[in-house]
Amino acid sequence: MKIFKPFEVIREELEKAEECSRELLNSNVRFVLSAGGYILDSGGKRVRPGLTIISGKLVGAPLEKLIPVATVMEYMHTATLLHDDIVDGAKLRRGKPSANEVFGNDVAVLAGDYMFAKAIYVLAIYGGDEVLKVAAKTVQDMAEGELLQLEKIGNVNLTEDEYFDVIYRKTASLLSACCEIGGIVGKAEKEERNALRDYGKFIGYAFQLIDDAFDYISNEKTIGKPAGNDIREGKVTYPLLSALKKATKIEKEEISKVLSTVEPTREQIEFVRQFAIEKGGVEETIKLARNYIERAKEILKIFPESSLRRALFEIADFIVERTY
């Protein structure tokens, strides 16, 4: 198993979580195994279980509870990927055909439902009431985030507060939950639990900001999906949101027209992309992501220096240094 460098410190635990993942995906329904297994096997750094394990170990969580809990945090993530690709009509995921493209929308959505249900069941057994409350609220947040984003499609008057509400629910809530849940399993003190929760939230914000920037400056080969996809789907993300502050009335109207077009042309997408870049939107997005990373690292200083704390610092740094 190839290990994401910051996770070397928990290699043994992460390998156990990988074994646990296969054991839990034991449905006798073939489609669950094939669709769920397909996306679990499609790569990824196992960031969610890794964060859960490190956060739990930081406060002395027992491994017999921590491993299964961490394992199903990846199930929750996998379920959202299955559902998101259907909503977005995505044909690619991490550079290969998406599960909905391979198995069809009906199988993909039901496999996603199964993985959510399995996660909640395992969390109830190994995590208890407090873990279950955090996880259930997170599932609610993620669903609301997707619906909220759909509601805001094409809206050039989107505010920063509305944007951050969407990305908290869509992305940051799950990373935050992983860290907080690790802390709960380890019976963390209130201050420790809050610090882990906020660390997850801040790196979640940074992760999504960098993703949004990549949509303006990367290509399909590096990010595994078509560049300009957010523009094509009418989404106002931070690079454009920031740039729109400097837009003239005519520019704003033109951009609104592109975002409201069902199938914008390549030229229209390129116009919006170049506008955001030239007005400094991408630069501002990356700068803000770096700011959140510094806040995330600062909040962890309540914990003593250790290899586990250093690993969380490395994960935070990777988020803004990655090129994909």
Short mmCIF file of C-alpha atoms in Angstrom, two decimals:
data_model
loop_
_atom_site.label_atom_id
_atom_site.label_comp_id
_atom_site.label_asym_id
_atom_site.label_seq_id
_atom_site.Cartn_x
_atom_site.Cartn_y
_atom_site.Cartn_z
CA MET A 1 0.00 0.00 0.00
CA LYS A 2 1.41 3.37 -1.05
CA ILE A 3 1.31 5.78 1.89
CA PHE A 4 0.87 9.55 1.68
CA LYS A 5 4.15 10.87 3.17
CA PRO A 6 2.69 12.66 6.25
CA PHE A 7 0.90 9.40 7.14
CA GLU A 8 4.13 7.39 7.51
CA VAL A 9 3.82 7.98 11.25
CA ILE A 10 0.58 5.94 11.24
CA ARG A 11 1.46 3.44 8.48
CA GLU A 12 0.53 0.39 10.57
CA GLU A 13 -2.82 1.84 11.67
CA LEU A 14 -3.69 2.96 8.14
CA GLU A 15 -2.92 -0.50 6.78
CA LYS A 16 -5.27 -1.94 9.42
CA ALA A 17 -7.94 0.54 8.35
CA GLU A 18 -7.50 -0.60 4.73
CA GLU A 19 -8.01 -4.23 5.80
CA CYS A 20 -11.03 -3.20 7.85
CA SER A 21 -12.44 -1.39 4.80
CA ARG A 22 -12.45 -4.61 2.76
CA GLU A 23 -14.00 -6.59 5.62
CA LEU A 24 -16.80 -4.08 6.09
CA LEU A 25 -17.65 -3.98 2.38
CA ASN A 26 -19.03 -7.49 2.66
CA SER A 27 -22.47 -7.14 1.13
CA ASN A 28 -23.77 -10.12 -0.83
CA VAL A 29 -25.19 -7.65 -3.36
CA ARG A 30 -22.76 -7.67 -6.29
CA PHE A 31 -23.37 -4.04 -7.32
CA VAL A 32 -22.45 -2.74 -3.85
CA LEU A 33 -19.11 -4.55 -4.03
CA SER A 34 -18.35 -3.54 -7.61
CA ALA A 35 -19.40 0.15 -7.46
CA GLY A 36 -18.18 0.77 -3.89
CA GLY A 37 -14.97 -1.17 -4.47
CA TYR A 38 -14.36 0.58 -7.80
CA ILE A 39 -14.19 4.03 -6.25
CA LEU A 40 -12.33 2.85 -3.12
CA ASP A 41 -9.72 1.29 -5.41
CA SER A 42 -9.40 4.35 -7.64
CA GLY A 43 -6.64 5.93 -5.57
CA GLY A 44 -6.77 8.80 -3.15
CA LYS A 45 -4.59 9.47 -0.14
CA ARG A 46 -7.02 8.23 2.52
CA VAL A 47 -6.92 11.72 4.02
CA ARG A 48 -10.13 11.27 6.05
CA PRO A 49 -9.19 8.04 7.87
CA GLY A 50 -5.63 9.34 8.24
CA LEU A 51 -6.82 12.55 9.91
CA THR A 52 -9.14 10.57 12.18
CA ILE A 53 -6.36 8.21 13.27
CA ILE A 54 -3.79 10.96 13.90
CA SER A 55 -6.31 13.10 15.82
CA GLY A 56 -7.36 10.10 17.91
CA LYS A 57 -3.80 8.99 18.65
CA LEU A 58 -2.91 12.55 19.62
CA VAL A 59 -5.28 12.20 22.59
CA GLY A 60 -4.72 8.49 23.31
CA ALA A 61 -7.74 6.90 21.61
CA PRO A 62 -7.93 3.07 21.84
CA LEU A 63 -7.12 1.53 18.44
CA GLU A 64 -9.85 -1.13 18.65
CA LYS A 65 -12.41 1.69 18.40
CA LEU A 66 -10.38 4.20 16.39
CA ILE A 67 -9.60 1.94 13.39
CA PRO A 68 -13.22 1.02 12.45
CA VAL A 69 -14.38 4.60 13.07
CA ALA A 70 -11.57 5.99 10.87
CA THR A 71 -12.31 3.39 8.18
CA VAL A 72 -15.92 4.46 7.68
CA MET A 73 -15.02 8.15 7.47
CA GLU A 74 -13.63 7.13 4.06
CA TYR A 75 -16.97 5.41 3.33
CA MET A 76 -18.74 8.71 3.96
CA HIS A 77 -16.33 10.46 1.61
CA THR A 78 -16.77 7.75 -1.03
CA ALA A 79 -20.56 8.07 -0.81
CA THR A 80 -20.35 11.82 -1.44
CA LEU A 81 -18.09 11.25 -4.47
CA LEU A 82 -20.58 8.76 -5.92
CA HIS A 83 -23.44 11.20 -5.42
CA ASP A 84 -21.51 14.32 -6.51
CA ASP A 85 -20.48 12.77 -9.82
CA ILE A 86 -24.11 11.98 -10.59
CA VAL A 87 -25.24 15.53 -9.73
CA ASP A 88 -22.40 17.01 -11.81
CA GLY A 89 -22.84 14.56 -14.68
CA ALA A 90 -19.11 13.85 -14.31
CA LYS A 91 -17.50 11.38 -16.70
CA LEU A 92 -14.11 11.34 -14.97
CA ARG A 93 -12.95 10.87 -11.39
CA ARG A 94 -9.20 11.00 -10.61
CA GLY A 95 -8.41 10.68 -14.29
CA LYS A 96 -10.47 7.53 -14.96
CA PRO A 97 -14.15 6.93 -15.83
CA SER A 98 -16.43 7.83 -12.91
CA ALA A 99 -18.51 5.12 -11.22
CA ASN A 100 -21.75 6.51 -12.67
CA GLU A 101 -20.20 6.28 -16.15
CA VAL A 102 -19.18 2.65 -15.57
CA PHE A 103 -22.19 1.31 -13.62
CA GLY A 104 -24.94 3.85 -14.38
CA ASN A 105 -26.57 6.49 -12.15
CA ASP A 106 -28.99 4.10 -10.44
CA VAL A 107 -26.26 1.73 -9.19
CA ALA A 108 -23.94 4.61 -8.22
CA VAL A 109 -26.55 6.45 -6.14
CA LEU A 110 -27.71 3.30 -4.34
CA ALA A 111 -24.12 2.21 -3.64
CA GLY A 112 -23.56 5.68 -2.16
CA ASP A 113 -26.64 5.27 0.04
CA TYR A 114 -25.35 1.88 1.21
CA MET A 115 -21.97 3.33 2.17
CA PHE A 116 -23.57 6.16 4.16
CA ALA A 117 -25.77 3.65 5.98
CA LYS A 118 -22.84 1.31 6.69
CA ALA A 119 -20.80 4.22 8.03
CA ILE A 120 -23.54 5.33 10.42
CA TYR A 121 -24.03 1.72 11.63
CA VAL A 122 -20.30 1.24 12.38
CA LEU A 123 -20.01 4.66 14.03
CA ALA A 124 -22.96 3.80 16.30
CA ILE A 125 -21.25 0.57 17.43
CA TYR A 126 -17.70 1.84 17.91
CA GLY A 127 -18.12 5.57 18.45
CA GLY A 128 -21.22 5.97 20.58
CA ASP A 129 -23.78 8.76 20.78
CA GLU A 130 -21.42 11.74 20.58
CA VAL A 131 -19.64 10.44 17.47
CA LEU A 132 -22.98 9.58 15.90
CA LYS A 133 -24.32 13.11 16.50
CA VAL A 134 -21.29 14.72 14.83
CA ALA A 135 -21.42 12.27 11.89
CA ALA A 136 -25.18 12.64 11.32
CA LYS A 137 -24.91 16.45 11.40
CA THR A 138 -22.05 16.21 8.89
CA VAL A 139 -24.12 14.10 6.46
CA GLN A 140 -26.88 16.70 6.77
CA ASP A 141 -24.40 19.53 6.15
CA MET A 142 -22.95 17.83 3.07
CA ALA A 143 -26.40 17.29 1.54
CA GLU A 144 -27.41 20.88 2.28
CA GLY A 145 -24.13 22.11 0.80
CA GLU A 146 -24.82 20.41 -2.52
CA LEU A 147 -28.39 21.74 -2.60
CA LEU A 148 -27.23 25.22 -1.62
CA GLN A 149 -24.64 25.20 -4.40
CA LEU A 150 -27.32 24.22 -6.92
CA GLU A 151 -29.50 27.04 -5.60
CA LYS A 152 -26.69 29.56 -6.19
CA ILE A 153 -25.83 28.45 -9.75
CA GLY A 154 -25.23 31.45 -12.03
CA ASN A 155 -25.55 33.98 -9.20
CA VAL A 156 -22.90 36.69 -9.77
CA ASN A 157 -24.17 38.46 -6.63
CA LEU A 158 -23.08 35.58 -4.38
CA THR A 159 -21.55 36.92 -1.15
CA GLU A 160 -18.38 35.64 0.54
CA ASP A 161 -20.48 34.45 3.50
CA GLU A 162 -22.68 32.40 1.16
CA TYR A 163 -19.62 30.95 -0.61
CA PHE A 164 -18.01 29.90 2.68
CA ASP A 165 -21.29 28.44 3.88
CA VAL A 166 -21.35 26.23 0.77
CA ILE A 167 -17.72 25.09 1.02
CA TYR A 168 -17.99 24.46 4.76
CA ARG A 169 -20.92 22.14 4.21
CA LYS A 170 -19.57 20.51 1.03
CA THR A 171 -15.93 20.01 1.95
CA ALA A 172 -14.76 21.36 5.31
CA SER A 173 -17.51 19.77 7.42
CA LEU A 174 -16.27 16.21 6.77
CA LEU A 175 -12.59 17.02 7.37
CA SER A 176 -13.61 18.84 10.54
CA ALA A 177 -15.73 15.86 11.63
CA CYS A 178 -12.85 13.41 11.05
CA CYS A 179 -10.56 15.36 13.36
CA GLU A 180 -13.23 16.00 15.99
CA ILE A 181 -14.42 12.38 15.96
CA GLY A 182 -10.85 11.14 16.44
CA GLY A 183 -10.72 13.43 19.48
CA ILE A 184 -14.05 12.17 20.82
CA VAL A 185 -12.94 8.51 20.56
CA GLY A 186 -9.87 9.52 22.59
CA LYS A 187 -12.03 11.35 25.15
CA ALA A 188 -10.28 14.65 24.39
CA GLU A 189 -10.71 17.64 26.69
CA LYS A 190 -13.10 20.30 25.37
CA GLU A 191 -10.27 22.63 24.29
CA GLU A 192 -8.48 19.78 22.47
CA ARG A 193 -11.66 18.64 20.75
CA ASN A 194 -12.44 22.20 19.59
CA ALA A 195 -8.87 22.66 18.32
CA LEU A 196 -9.05 19.43 16.29
CA ARG A 197 -12.47 20.39 14.92
CA ASP A 198 -11.27 23.87 13.86
CA TYR A 199 -8.02 22.53 12.39
CA GLY A 200 -10.13 20.25 10.16
CA LYS A 201 -12.41 23.13 9.21
CA PHE A 202 -9.54 25.46 8.28
CA ILE A 203 -7.68 22.88 6.17
CA GLY A 204 -11.05 22.07 4.55
CA TYR A 205 -11.50 25.71 3.55
CA ALA A 206 -7.95 25.81 2.19
CA PHE A 207 -8.42 22.54 0.30
CA GLN A 208 -11.53 23.79 -1.47
CA LEU A 209 -10.01 27.21 -2.21
CA ILE A 210 -7.02 25.55 -3.89
CA ASP A 211 -9.36 23.21 -5.80
CA ASP A 212 -11.32 26.24 -7.00
CA ALA A 213 -8.11 27.97 -8.09
CA PHE A 214 -7.01 24.86 -10.01
CA ASP A 215 -10.20 24.93 -12.03
CA TYR A 216 -8.96 28.22 -13.51
CA ILE A 217 -5.28 27.40 -14.03
CA SER A 218 -4.91 23.62 -14.45
CA ASN A 219 -5.91 21.13 -17.11
CA GLU A 220 -7.64 17.76 -17.34
CA LYS A 221 -4.34 15.88 -17.13
CA THR A 222 -3.38 17.43 -13.77
CA ILE A 223 -6.75 17.60 -12.01
CA GLY A 224 -8.52 14.60 -13.58
CA LYS A 225 -11.49 16.60 -14.83
CA PRO A 226 -11.98 19.23 -17.55
CA ALA A 227 -10.52 22.66 -16.73
CA GLY A 228 -13.14 25.40 -16.52
CA ASN A 229 -15.66 22.88 -15.26
CA ASP A 230 -17.00 25.22 -12.55
CA ILE A 231 -17.61 27.93 -15.16
CA ARG A 232 -19.28 25.40 -17.45
CA GLU A 233 -21.60 24.41 -14.58
CA GLY A 234 -22.38 28.04 -13.67
CA LYS A 235 -20.63 27.90 -10.27
CA VAL A 236 -19.30 31.12 -8.75
CA THR A 237 -16.23 30.04 -6.78
CA TYR A 238 -13.70 32.22 -4.98
CA PRO A 239 -11.42 33.11 -7.95
CA LEU A 240 -14.42 34.59 -9.77
CA LEU A 241 -16.07 35.93 -6.62
CA SER A 242 -12.90 37.86 -5.80
CA ALA A 243 -12.46 39.11 -9.38
CA LEU A 244 -16.09 40.26 -9.64
CA LYS A 245 -15.36 42.91 -6.99
CA LYS A 246 -13.34 44.69 -9.69
CA ALA A 247 -15.82 44.12 -12.54
CA THR A 248 -17.57 46.86 -14.47
CA LYS A 249 -21.34 46.63 -14.88
CA ILE A 250 -20.92 45.43 -18.48
CA GLU A 251 -18.35 42.77 -17.49
CA LYS A 252 -20.64 41.52 -14.72
CA GLU A 253 -23.57 41.24 -17.13
CA GLU A 254 -21.45 39.36 -19.67
CA ILE A 255 -20.21 36.92 -17.03
CA SER A 256 -23.74 36.43 -15.71
CA LYS A 257 -24.85 35.58 -19.25
CA VAL A 258 -22.08 32.95 -19.63
CA LEU A 259 -22.88 31.34 -16.24
CA SER A 260 -26.58 31.18 -17.11
CA THR A 261 -25.93 29.48 -20.47
CA VAL A 262 -26.71 25.76 -20.37
CA GLU A 263 -23.79 24.83 -22.63
CA PRO A 264 -21.37 27.76 -22.89
CA THR A 265 -18.85 27.72 -25.73
CA ARG A 266 -15.13 27.25 -25.20
CA GLU A 267 -14.66 30.95 -26.00
CA GLN A 268 -17.20 32.00 -23.36
CA ILE A 269 -15.54 29.81 -20.72
CA GLU A 270 -12.12 31.18 -21.69
CA PHE A 271 -13.43 34.76 -21.38
CA VAL A 272 -14.54 34.16 -17.76
CA ARG A 273 -11.36 32.24 -16.95
CA GLN A 274 -9.08 34.99 -18.24
CA PHE A 275 -11.16 37.66 -16.51
CA ALA A 276 -10.69 35.96 -13.11
CA ILE A 277 -6.95 35.47 -13.68
CA GLU A 278 -6.31 39.04 -14.93
CA LYS A 279 -8.27 40.61 -12.06
CA GLY A 280 -6.14 38.69 -9.53
CA GLY A 281 -8.87 36.27 -8.46
CA VAL A 282 -6.67 33.17 -8.56
CA GLU A 283 -3.85 34.93 -6.71
CA GLU A 284 -6.27 36.09 -3.99
CA THR A 285 -7.69 32.58 -3.66
CA ILE A 286 -4.28 30.99 -3.09
CA LYS A 287 -3.33 33.76 -0.65
CA LEU A 288 -6.50 33.15 1.37
CA ALA A 289 -5.90 29.39 1.37
CA ARG A 290 -2.41 29.98 2.80
CA ASN A 291 -3.91 32.17 5.50
CA TYR A 292 -6.26 29.36 6.56
CA ILE A 293 -3.36 26.91 6.67
CA GLU A 294 -1.45 29.19 9.05
CA ARG A 295 -4.54 29.46 11.26
CA ALA A 296 -4.90 25.66 11.24
CA LYS A 297 -1.28 25.17 12.33
CA GLU A 298 -1.51 27.86 15.00
CA ILE A 299 -4.53 26.26 16.63
CA LEU A 300 -2.66 22.94 17.03
CA LYS A 301 -0.05 24.55 19.25
CA ILE A 302 -2.10 23.60 22.32
CA PHE A 303 -0.73 20.08 21.76
CA PRO A 304 2.89 19.30 22.71
CA GLU A 305 5.45 18.86 19.92
CA SER A 306 5.32 15.29 18.57
CA SER A 307 5.57 13.29 15.35
CA LEU A 308 1.75 13.24 15.22
CA ARG A 309 1.46 17.02 15.49
CA ARG A 310 4.19 17.41 12.85
CA ALA A 311 2.20 15.10 10.55
CA LEU A 312 -0.84 17.40 10.87
CA PHE A 313 1.40 20.38 10.04
CA GLU A 314 2.72 18.54 6.96
CA ILE A 315 -0.81 17.74 5.76
CA ALA A 316 -1.75 21.41 6.10
CA ASP A 317 1.34 22.51 4.14
CA PHE A 318 0.71 19.92 1.43
CA ILE A 319 -2.75 21.34 0.76
CA VAL A 320 -1.34 24.65 -0.47
CA GLU A 321 1.81 23.23 -2.05
CA ARG A 322 0.18 20.49 -4.15
CA THR A 323 0.00 20.81 -7.91
CA TYR A 324 -3.06 18.60 -8.45
#
